[in-house]
PDB file of N, CA and C in Angstrom:
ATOM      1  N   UNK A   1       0.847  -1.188   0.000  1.00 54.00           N
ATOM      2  CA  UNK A   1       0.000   0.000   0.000  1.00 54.00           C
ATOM      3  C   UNK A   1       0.887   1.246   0.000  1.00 54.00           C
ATOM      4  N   UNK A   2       0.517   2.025  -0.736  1.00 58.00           N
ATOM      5  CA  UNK A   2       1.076   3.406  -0.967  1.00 58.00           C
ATOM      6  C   UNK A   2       1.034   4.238   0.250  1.00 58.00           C
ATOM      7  N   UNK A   3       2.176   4.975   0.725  1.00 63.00           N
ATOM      8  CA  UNK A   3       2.202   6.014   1.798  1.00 63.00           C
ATOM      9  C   UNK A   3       1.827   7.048   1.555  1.00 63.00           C
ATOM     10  N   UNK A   4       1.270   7.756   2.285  1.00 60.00           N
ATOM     11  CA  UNK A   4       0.345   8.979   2.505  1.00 60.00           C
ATOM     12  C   UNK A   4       1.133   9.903   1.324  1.00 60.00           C
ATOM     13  N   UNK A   5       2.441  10.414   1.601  1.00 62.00           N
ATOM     14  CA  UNK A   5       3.313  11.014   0.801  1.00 62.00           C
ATOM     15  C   UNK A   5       3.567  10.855  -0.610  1.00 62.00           C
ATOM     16  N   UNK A   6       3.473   9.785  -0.763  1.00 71.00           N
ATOM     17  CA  UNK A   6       3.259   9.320  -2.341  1.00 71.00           C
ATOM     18  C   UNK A   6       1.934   9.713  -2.688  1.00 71.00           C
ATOM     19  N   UNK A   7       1.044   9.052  -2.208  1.00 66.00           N
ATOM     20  CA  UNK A   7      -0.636   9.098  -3.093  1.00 66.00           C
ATOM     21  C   UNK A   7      -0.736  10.775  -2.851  1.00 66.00           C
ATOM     22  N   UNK A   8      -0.166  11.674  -2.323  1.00 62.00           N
ATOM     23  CA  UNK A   8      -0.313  13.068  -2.292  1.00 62.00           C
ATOM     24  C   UNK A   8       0.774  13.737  -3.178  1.00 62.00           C
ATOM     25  N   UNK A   9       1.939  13.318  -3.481  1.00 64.00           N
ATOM     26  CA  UNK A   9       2.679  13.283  -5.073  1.00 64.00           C
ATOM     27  C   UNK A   9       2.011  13.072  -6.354  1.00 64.00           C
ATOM     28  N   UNK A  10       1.328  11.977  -6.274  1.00 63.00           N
ATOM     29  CA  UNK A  10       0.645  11.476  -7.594  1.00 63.00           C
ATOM     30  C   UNK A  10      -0.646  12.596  -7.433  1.00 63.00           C
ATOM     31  N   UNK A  11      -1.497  12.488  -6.581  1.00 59.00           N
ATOM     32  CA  UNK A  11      -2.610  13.404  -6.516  1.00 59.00           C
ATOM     33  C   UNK A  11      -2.204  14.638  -7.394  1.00 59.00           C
ATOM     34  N   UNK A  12      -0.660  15.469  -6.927  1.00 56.00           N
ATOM     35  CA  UNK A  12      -0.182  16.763  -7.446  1.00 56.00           C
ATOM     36  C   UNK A  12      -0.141  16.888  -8.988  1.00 56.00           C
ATOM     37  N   UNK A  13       0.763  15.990  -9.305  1.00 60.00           N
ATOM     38  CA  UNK A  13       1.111  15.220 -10.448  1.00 60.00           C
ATOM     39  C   UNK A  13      -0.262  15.483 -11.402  1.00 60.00           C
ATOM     40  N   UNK A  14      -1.239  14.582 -11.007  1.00 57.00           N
ATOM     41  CA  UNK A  14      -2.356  14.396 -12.050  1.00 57.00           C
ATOM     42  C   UNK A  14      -3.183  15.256 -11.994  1.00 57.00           C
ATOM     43  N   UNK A  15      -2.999  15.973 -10.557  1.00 58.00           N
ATOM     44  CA  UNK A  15      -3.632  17.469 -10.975  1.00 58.00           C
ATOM     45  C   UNK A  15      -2.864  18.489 -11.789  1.00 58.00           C
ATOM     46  N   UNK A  16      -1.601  18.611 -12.213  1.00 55.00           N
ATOM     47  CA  UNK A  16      -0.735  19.717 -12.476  1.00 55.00           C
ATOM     48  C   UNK A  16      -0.780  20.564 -11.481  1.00 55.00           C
ATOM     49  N   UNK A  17      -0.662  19.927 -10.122  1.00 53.00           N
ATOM     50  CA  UNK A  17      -0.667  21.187  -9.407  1.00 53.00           C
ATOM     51  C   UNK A  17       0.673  21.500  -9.229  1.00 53.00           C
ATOM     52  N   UNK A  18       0.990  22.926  -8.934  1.00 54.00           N
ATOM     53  CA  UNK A  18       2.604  23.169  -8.709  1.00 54.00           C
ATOM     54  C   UNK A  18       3.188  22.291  -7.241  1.00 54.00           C
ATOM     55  N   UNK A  19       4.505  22.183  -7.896  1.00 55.00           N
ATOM     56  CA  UNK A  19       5.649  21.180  -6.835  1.00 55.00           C
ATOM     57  C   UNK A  19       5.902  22.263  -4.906  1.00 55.00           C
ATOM     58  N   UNK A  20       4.858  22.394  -4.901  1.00 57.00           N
ATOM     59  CA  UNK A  20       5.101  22.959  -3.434  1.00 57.00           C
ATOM     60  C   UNK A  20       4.408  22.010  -2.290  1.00 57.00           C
ATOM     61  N   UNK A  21       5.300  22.350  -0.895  1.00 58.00           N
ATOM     62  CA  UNK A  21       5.314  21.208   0.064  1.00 58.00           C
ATOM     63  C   UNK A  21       3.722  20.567   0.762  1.00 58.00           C
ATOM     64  N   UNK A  22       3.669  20.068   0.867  1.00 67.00           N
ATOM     65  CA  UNK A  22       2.215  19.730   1.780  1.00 67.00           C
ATOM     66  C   UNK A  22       2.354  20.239   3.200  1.00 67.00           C
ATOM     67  N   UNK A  23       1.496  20.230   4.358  1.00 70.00           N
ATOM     68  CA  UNK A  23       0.888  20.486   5.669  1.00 70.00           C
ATOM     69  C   UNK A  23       2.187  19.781   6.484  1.00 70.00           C
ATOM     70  N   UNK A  24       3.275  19.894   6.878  1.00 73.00           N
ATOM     71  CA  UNK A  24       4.136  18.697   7.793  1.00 73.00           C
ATOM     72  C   UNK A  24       5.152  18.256   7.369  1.00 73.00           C
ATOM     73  N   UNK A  25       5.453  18.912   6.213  1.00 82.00           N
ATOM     74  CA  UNK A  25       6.513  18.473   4.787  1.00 82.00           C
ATOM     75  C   UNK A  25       7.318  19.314   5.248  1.00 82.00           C
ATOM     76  N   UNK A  26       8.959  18.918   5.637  1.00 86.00           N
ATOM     77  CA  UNK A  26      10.324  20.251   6.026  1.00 86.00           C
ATOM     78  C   UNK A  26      10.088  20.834   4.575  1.00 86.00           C
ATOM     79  N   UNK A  27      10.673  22.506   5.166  1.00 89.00           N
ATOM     80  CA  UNK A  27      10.546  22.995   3.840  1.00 89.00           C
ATOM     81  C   UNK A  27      12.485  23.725   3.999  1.00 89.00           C
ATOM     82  N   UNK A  28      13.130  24.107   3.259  1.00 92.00           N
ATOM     83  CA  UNK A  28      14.019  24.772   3.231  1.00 92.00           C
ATOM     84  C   UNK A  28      14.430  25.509   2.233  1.00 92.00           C
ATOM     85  N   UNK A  29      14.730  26.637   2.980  1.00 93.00           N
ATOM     86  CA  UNK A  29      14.846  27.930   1.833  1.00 93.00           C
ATOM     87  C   UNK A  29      15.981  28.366   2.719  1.00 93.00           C
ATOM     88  N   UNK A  30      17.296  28.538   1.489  1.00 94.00           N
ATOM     89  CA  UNK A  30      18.009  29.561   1.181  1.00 94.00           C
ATOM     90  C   UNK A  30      18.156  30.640   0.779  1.00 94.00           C
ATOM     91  N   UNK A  31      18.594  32.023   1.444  1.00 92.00           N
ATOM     92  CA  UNK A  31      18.140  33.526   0.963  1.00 92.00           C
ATOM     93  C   UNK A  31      20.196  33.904   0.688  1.00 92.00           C
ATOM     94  N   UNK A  32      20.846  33.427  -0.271  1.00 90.00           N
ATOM     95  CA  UNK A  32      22.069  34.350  -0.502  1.00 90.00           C
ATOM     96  C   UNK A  32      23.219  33.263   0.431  1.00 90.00           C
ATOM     97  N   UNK A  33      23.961  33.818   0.985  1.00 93.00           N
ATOM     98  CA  UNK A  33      25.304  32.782   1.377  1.00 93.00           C
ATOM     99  C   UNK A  33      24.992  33.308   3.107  1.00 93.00           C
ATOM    100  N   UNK A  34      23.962  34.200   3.201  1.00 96.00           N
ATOM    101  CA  UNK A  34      23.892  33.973   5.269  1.00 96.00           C
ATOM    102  C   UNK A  34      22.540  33.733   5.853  1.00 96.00           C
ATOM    103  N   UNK A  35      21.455  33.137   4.999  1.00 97.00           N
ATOM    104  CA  UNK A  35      20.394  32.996   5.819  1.00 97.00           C
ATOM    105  C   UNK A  35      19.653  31.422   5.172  1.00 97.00           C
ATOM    106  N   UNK A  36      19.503  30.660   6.198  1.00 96.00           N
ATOM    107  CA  UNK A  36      18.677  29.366   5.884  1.00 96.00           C
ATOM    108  C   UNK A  36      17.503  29.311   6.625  1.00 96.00           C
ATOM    109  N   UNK A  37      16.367  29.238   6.392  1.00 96.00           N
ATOM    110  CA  UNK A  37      15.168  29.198   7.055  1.00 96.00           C
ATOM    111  C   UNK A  37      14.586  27.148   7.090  1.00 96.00           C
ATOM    112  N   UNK A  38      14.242  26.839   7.680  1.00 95.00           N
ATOM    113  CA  UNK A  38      13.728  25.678   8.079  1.00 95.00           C
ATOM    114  C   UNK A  38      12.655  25.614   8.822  1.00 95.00           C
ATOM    115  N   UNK A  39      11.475  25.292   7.900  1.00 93.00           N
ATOM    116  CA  UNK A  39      10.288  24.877   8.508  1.00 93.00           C
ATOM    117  C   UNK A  39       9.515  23.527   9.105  1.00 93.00           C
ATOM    118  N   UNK A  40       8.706  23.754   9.887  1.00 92.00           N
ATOM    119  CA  UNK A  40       8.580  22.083  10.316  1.00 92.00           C
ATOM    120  C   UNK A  40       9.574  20.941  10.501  1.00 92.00           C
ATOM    121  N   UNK A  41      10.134  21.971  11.322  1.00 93.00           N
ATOM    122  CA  UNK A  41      11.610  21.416  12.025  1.00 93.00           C
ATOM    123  C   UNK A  41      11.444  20.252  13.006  1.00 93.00           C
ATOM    124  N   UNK A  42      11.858  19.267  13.557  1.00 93.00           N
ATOM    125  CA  UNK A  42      11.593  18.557  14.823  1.00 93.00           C
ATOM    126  C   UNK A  42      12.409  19.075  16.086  1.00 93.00           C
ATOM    127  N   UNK A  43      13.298  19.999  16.135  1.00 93.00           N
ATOM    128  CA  UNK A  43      14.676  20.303  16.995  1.00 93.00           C
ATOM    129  C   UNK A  43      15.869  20.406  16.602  1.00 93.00           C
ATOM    130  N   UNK A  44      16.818  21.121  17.214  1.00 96.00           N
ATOM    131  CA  UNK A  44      18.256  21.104  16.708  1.00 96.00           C
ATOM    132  C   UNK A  44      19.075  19.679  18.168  1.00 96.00           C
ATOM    133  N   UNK A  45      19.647  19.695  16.538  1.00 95.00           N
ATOM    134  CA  UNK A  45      20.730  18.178  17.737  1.00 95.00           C
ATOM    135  C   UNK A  45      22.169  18.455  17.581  1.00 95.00           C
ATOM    136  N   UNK A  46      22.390  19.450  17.140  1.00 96.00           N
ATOM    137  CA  UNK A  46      23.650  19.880  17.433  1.00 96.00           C
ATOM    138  C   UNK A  46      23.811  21.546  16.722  1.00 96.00           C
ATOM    139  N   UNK A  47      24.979  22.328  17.522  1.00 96.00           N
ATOM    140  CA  UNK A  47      24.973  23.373  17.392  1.00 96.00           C
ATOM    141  C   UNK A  47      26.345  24.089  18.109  1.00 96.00           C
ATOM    142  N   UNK A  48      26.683  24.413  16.967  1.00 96.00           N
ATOM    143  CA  UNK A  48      28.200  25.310  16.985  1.00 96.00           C
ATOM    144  C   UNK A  48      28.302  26.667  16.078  1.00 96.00           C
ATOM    145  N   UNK A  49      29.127  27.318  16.126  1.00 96.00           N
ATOM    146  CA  UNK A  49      29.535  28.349  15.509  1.00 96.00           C
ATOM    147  C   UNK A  49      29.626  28.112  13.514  1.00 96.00           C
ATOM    148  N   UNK A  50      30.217  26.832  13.809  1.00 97.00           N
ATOM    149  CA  UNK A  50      30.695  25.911  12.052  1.00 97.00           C
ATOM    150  C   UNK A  50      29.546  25.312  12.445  1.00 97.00           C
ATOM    151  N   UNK A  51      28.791  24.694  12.761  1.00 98.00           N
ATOM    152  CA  UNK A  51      27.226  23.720  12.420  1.00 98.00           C
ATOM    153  C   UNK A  51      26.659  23.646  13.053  1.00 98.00           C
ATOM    154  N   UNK A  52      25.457  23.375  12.096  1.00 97.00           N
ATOM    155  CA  UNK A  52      24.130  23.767  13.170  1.00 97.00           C
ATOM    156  C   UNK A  52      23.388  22.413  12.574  1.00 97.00           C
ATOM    157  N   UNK A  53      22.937  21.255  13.653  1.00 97.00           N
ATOM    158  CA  UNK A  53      22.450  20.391  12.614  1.00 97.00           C
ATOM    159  C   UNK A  53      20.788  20.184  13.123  1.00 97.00           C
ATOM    160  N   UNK A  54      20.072  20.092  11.993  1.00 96.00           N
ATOM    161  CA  UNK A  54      18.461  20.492  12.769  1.00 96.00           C
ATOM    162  C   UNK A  54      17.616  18.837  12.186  1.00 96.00           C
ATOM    163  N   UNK A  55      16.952  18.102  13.177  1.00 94.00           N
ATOM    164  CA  UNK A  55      15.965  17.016  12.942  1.00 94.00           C
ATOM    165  C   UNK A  55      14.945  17.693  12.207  1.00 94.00           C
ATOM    166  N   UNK A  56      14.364  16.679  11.097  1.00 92.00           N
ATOM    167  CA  UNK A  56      13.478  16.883  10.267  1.00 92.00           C
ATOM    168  C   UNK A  56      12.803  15.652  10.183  1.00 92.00           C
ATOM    169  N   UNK A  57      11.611  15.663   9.327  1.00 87.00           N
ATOM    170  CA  UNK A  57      10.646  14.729   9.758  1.00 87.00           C
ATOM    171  C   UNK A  57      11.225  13.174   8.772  1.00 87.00           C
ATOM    172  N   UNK A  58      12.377  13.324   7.867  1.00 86.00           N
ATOM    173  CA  UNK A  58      12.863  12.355   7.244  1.00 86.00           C
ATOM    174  C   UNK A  58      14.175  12.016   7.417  1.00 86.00           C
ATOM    175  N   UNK A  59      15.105  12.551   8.572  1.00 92.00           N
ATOM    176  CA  UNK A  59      16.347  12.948   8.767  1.00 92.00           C
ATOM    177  C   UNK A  59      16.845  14.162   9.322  1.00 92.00           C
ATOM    178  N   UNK A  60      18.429  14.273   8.404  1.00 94.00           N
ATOM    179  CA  UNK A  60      18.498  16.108   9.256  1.00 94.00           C
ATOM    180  C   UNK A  60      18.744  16.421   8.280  1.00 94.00           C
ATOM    181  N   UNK A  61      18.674  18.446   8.615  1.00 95.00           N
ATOM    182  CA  UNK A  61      19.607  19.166   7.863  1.00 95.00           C
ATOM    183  C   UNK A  61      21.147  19.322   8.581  1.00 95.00           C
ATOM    184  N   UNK A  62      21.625  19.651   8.019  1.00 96.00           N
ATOM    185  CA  UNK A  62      23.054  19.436   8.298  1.00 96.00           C
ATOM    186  C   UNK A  62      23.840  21.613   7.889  1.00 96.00           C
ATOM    187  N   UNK A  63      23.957  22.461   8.652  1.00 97.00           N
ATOM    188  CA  UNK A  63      24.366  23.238   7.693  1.00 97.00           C
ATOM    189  C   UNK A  63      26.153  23.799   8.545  1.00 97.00           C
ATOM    190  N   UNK A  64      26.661  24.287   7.509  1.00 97.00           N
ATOM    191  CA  UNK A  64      28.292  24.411   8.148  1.00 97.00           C
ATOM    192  C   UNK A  64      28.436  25.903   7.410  1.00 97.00           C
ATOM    193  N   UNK A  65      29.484  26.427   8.295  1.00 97.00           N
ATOM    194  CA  UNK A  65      30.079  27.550   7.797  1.00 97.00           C
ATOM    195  C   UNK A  65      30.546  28.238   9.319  1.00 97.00           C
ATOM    196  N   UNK A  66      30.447  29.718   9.009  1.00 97.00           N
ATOM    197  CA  UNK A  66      31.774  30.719   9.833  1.00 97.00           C
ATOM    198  C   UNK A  66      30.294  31.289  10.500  1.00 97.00           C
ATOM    199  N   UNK A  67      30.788  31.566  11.845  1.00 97.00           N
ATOM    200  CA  UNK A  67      29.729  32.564  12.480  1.00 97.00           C
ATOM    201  C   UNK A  67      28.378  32.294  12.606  1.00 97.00           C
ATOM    202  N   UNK A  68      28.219  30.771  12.363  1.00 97.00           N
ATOM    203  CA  UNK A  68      26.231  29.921  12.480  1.00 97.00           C
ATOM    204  C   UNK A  68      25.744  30.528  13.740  1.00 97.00           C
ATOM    205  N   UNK A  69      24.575  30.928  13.483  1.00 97.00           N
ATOM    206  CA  UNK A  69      23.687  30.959  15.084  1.00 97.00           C
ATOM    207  C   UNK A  69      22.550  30.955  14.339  1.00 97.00           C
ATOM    208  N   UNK A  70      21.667  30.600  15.468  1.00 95.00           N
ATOM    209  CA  UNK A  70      20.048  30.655  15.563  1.00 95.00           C
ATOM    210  C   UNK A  70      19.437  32.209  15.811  1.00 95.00           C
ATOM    211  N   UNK A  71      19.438  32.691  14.449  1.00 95.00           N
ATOM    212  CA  UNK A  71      18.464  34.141  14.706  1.00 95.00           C
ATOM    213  C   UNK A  71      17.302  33.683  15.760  1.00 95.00           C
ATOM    214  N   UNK A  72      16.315  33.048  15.164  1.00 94.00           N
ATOM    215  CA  UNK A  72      15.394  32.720  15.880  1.00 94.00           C
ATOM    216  C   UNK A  72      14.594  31.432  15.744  1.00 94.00           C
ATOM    217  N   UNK A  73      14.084  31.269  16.229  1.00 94.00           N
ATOM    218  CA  UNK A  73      13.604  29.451  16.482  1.00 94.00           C
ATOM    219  C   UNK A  73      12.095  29.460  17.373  1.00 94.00           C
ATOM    220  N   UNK A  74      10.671  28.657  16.692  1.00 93.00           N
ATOM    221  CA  UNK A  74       9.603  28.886  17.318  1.00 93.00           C
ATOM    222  C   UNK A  74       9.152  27.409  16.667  1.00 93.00           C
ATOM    223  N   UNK A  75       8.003  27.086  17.060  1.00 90.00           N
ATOM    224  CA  UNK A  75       7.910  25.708  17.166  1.00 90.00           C
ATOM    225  C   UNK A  75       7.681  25.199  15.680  1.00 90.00           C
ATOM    226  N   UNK A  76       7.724  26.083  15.015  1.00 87.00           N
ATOM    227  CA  UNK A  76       7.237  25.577  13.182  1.00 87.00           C
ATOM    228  C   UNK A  76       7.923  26.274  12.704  1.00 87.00           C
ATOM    229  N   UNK A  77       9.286  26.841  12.630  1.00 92.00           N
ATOM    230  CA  UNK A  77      10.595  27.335  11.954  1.00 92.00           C
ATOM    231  C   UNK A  77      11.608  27.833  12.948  1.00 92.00           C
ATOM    232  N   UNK A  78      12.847  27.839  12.329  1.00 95.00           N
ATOM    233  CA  UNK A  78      14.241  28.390  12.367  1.00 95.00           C
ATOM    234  C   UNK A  78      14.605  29.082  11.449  1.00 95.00           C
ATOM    235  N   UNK A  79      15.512  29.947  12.007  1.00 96.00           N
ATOM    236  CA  UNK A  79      16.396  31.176  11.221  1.00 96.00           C
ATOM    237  C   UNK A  79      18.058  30.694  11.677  1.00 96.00           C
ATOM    238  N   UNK A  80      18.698  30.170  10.684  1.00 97.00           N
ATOM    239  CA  UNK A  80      20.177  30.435  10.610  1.00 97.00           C
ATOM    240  C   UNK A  80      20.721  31.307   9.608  1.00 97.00           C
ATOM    241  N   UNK A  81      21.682  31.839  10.764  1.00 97.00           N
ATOM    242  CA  UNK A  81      22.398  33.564  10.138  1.00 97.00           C
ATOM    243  C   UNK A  81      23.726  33.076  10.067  1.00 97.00           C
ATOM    244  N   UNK A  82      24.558  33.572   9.437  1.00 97.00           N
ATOM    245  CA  UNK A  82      26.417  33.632   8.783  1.00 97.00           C
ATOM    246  C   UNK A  82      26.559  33.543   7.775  1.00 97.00           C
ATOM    247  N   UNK A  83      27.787  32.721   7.931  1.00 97.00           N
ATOM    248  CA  UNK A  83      28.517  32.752   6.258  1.00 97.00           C
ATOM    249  C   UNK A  83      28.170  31.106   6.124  1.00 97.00           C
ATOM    250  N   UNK A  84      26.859  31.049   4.859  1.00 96.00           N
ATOM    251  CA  UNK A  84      26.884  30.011   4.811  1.00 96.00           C
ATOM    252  C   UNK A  84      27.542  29.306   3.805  1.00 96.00           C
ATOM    253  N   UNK A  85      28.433  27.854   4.020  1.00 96.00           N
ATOM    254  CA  UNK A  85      29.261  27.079   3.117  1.00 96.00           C
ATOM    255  C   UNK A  85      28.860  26.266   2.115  1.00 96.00           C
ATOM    256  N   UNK A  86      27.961  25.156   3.334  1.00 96.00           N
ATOM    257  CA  UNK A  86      27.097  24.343   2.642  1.00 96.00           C
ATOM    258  C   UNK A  86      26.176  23.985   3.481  1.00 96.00           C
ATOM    259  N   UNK A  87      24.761  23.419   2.869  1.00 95.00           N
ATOM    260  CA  UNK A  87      23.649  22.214   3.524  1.00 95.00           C
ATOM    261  C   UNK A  87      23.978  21.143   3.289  1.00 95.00           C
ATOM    262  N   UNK A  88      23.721  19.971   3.932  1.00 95.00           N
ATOM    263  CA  UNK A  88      23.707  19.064   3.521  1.00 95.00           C
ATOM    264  C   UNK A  88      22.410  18.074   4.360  1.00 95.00           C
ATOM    265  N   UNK A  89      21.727  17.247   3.480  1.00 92.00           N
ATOM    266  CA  UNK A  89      20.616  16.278   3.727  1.00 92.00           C
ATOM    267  C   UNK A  89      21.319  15.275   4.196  1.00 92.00           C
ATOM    268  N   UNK A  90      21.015  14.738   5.316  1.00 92.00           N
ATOM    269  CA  UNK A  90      21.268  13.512   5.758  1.00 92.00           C
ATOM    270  C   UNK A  90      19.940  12.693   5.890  1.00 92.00           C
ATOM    271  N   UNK A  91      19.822  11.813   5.523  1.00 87.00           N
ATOM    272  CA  UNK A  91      18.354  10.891   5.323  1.00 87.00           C
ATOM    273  C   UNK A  91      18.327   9.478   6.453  1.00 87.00           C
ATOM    274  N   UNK A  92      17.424   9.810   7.057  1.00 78.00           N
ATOM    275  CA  UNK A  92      17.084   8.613   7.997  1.00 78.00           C
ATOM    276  C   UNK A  92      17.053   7.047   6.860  1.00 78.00           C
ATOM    277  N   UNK A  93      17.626   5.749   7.459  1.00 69.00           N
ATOM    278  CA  UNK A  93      17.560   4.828   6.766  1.00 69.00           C
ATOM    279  C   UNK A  93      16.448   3.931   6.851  1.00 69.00           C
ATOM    280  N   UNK A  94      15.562   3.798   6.086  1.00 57.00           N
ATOM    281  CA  UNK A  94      14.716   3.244   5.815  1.00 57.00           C
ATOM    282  C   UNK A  94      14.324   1.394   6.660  1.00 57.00           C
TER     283      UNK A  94
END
């Protein structure tokens, strides 16, 4: 049987509806090389100056660079501010 996430892909799909996230879906947006926003976050599980790594509902985000902090953080997004290097997806194993 098909998971919720799929039959709501295909639903999109055969509607042509545009590729934007569903209700509970992490979302992540990059604004330039110092701001990452993360929505429908689960928590941060680690956090330094070089990385900030945040639980998501399929894994983590992973982000690195110079000067990371948490602008701000509320129960359905985060704000990371610096010089950002890279993201990286780390995926829970199935």
């Amino acid at each position: 049987m098909p998971k919720q996430g799929e039959i709501l892909n295909r639903l999109s799909s055969a509607a042509d509806l545009p590729d934007e996230p569903f209700p509970g879906v992490p979302l992540i947006e990059i604004a330039g090389q110092d701001r990452v926003l993360v929505e429908h976050h689960c928590g941060v599980t680690e956090y330094s100056t070089h990385q900030i790594q945040v639980r998501v509902k399929y894994g983590y985000v992973c982000v690195c660079g110079q000067g990371l902090e948490l602008a701000r953080m509320t129960k359905g997004q985060l704000i990371i501010t610096g010089r950002i290097e890279s993201i990286r997806l780390i995926g829970r194993k199935a």
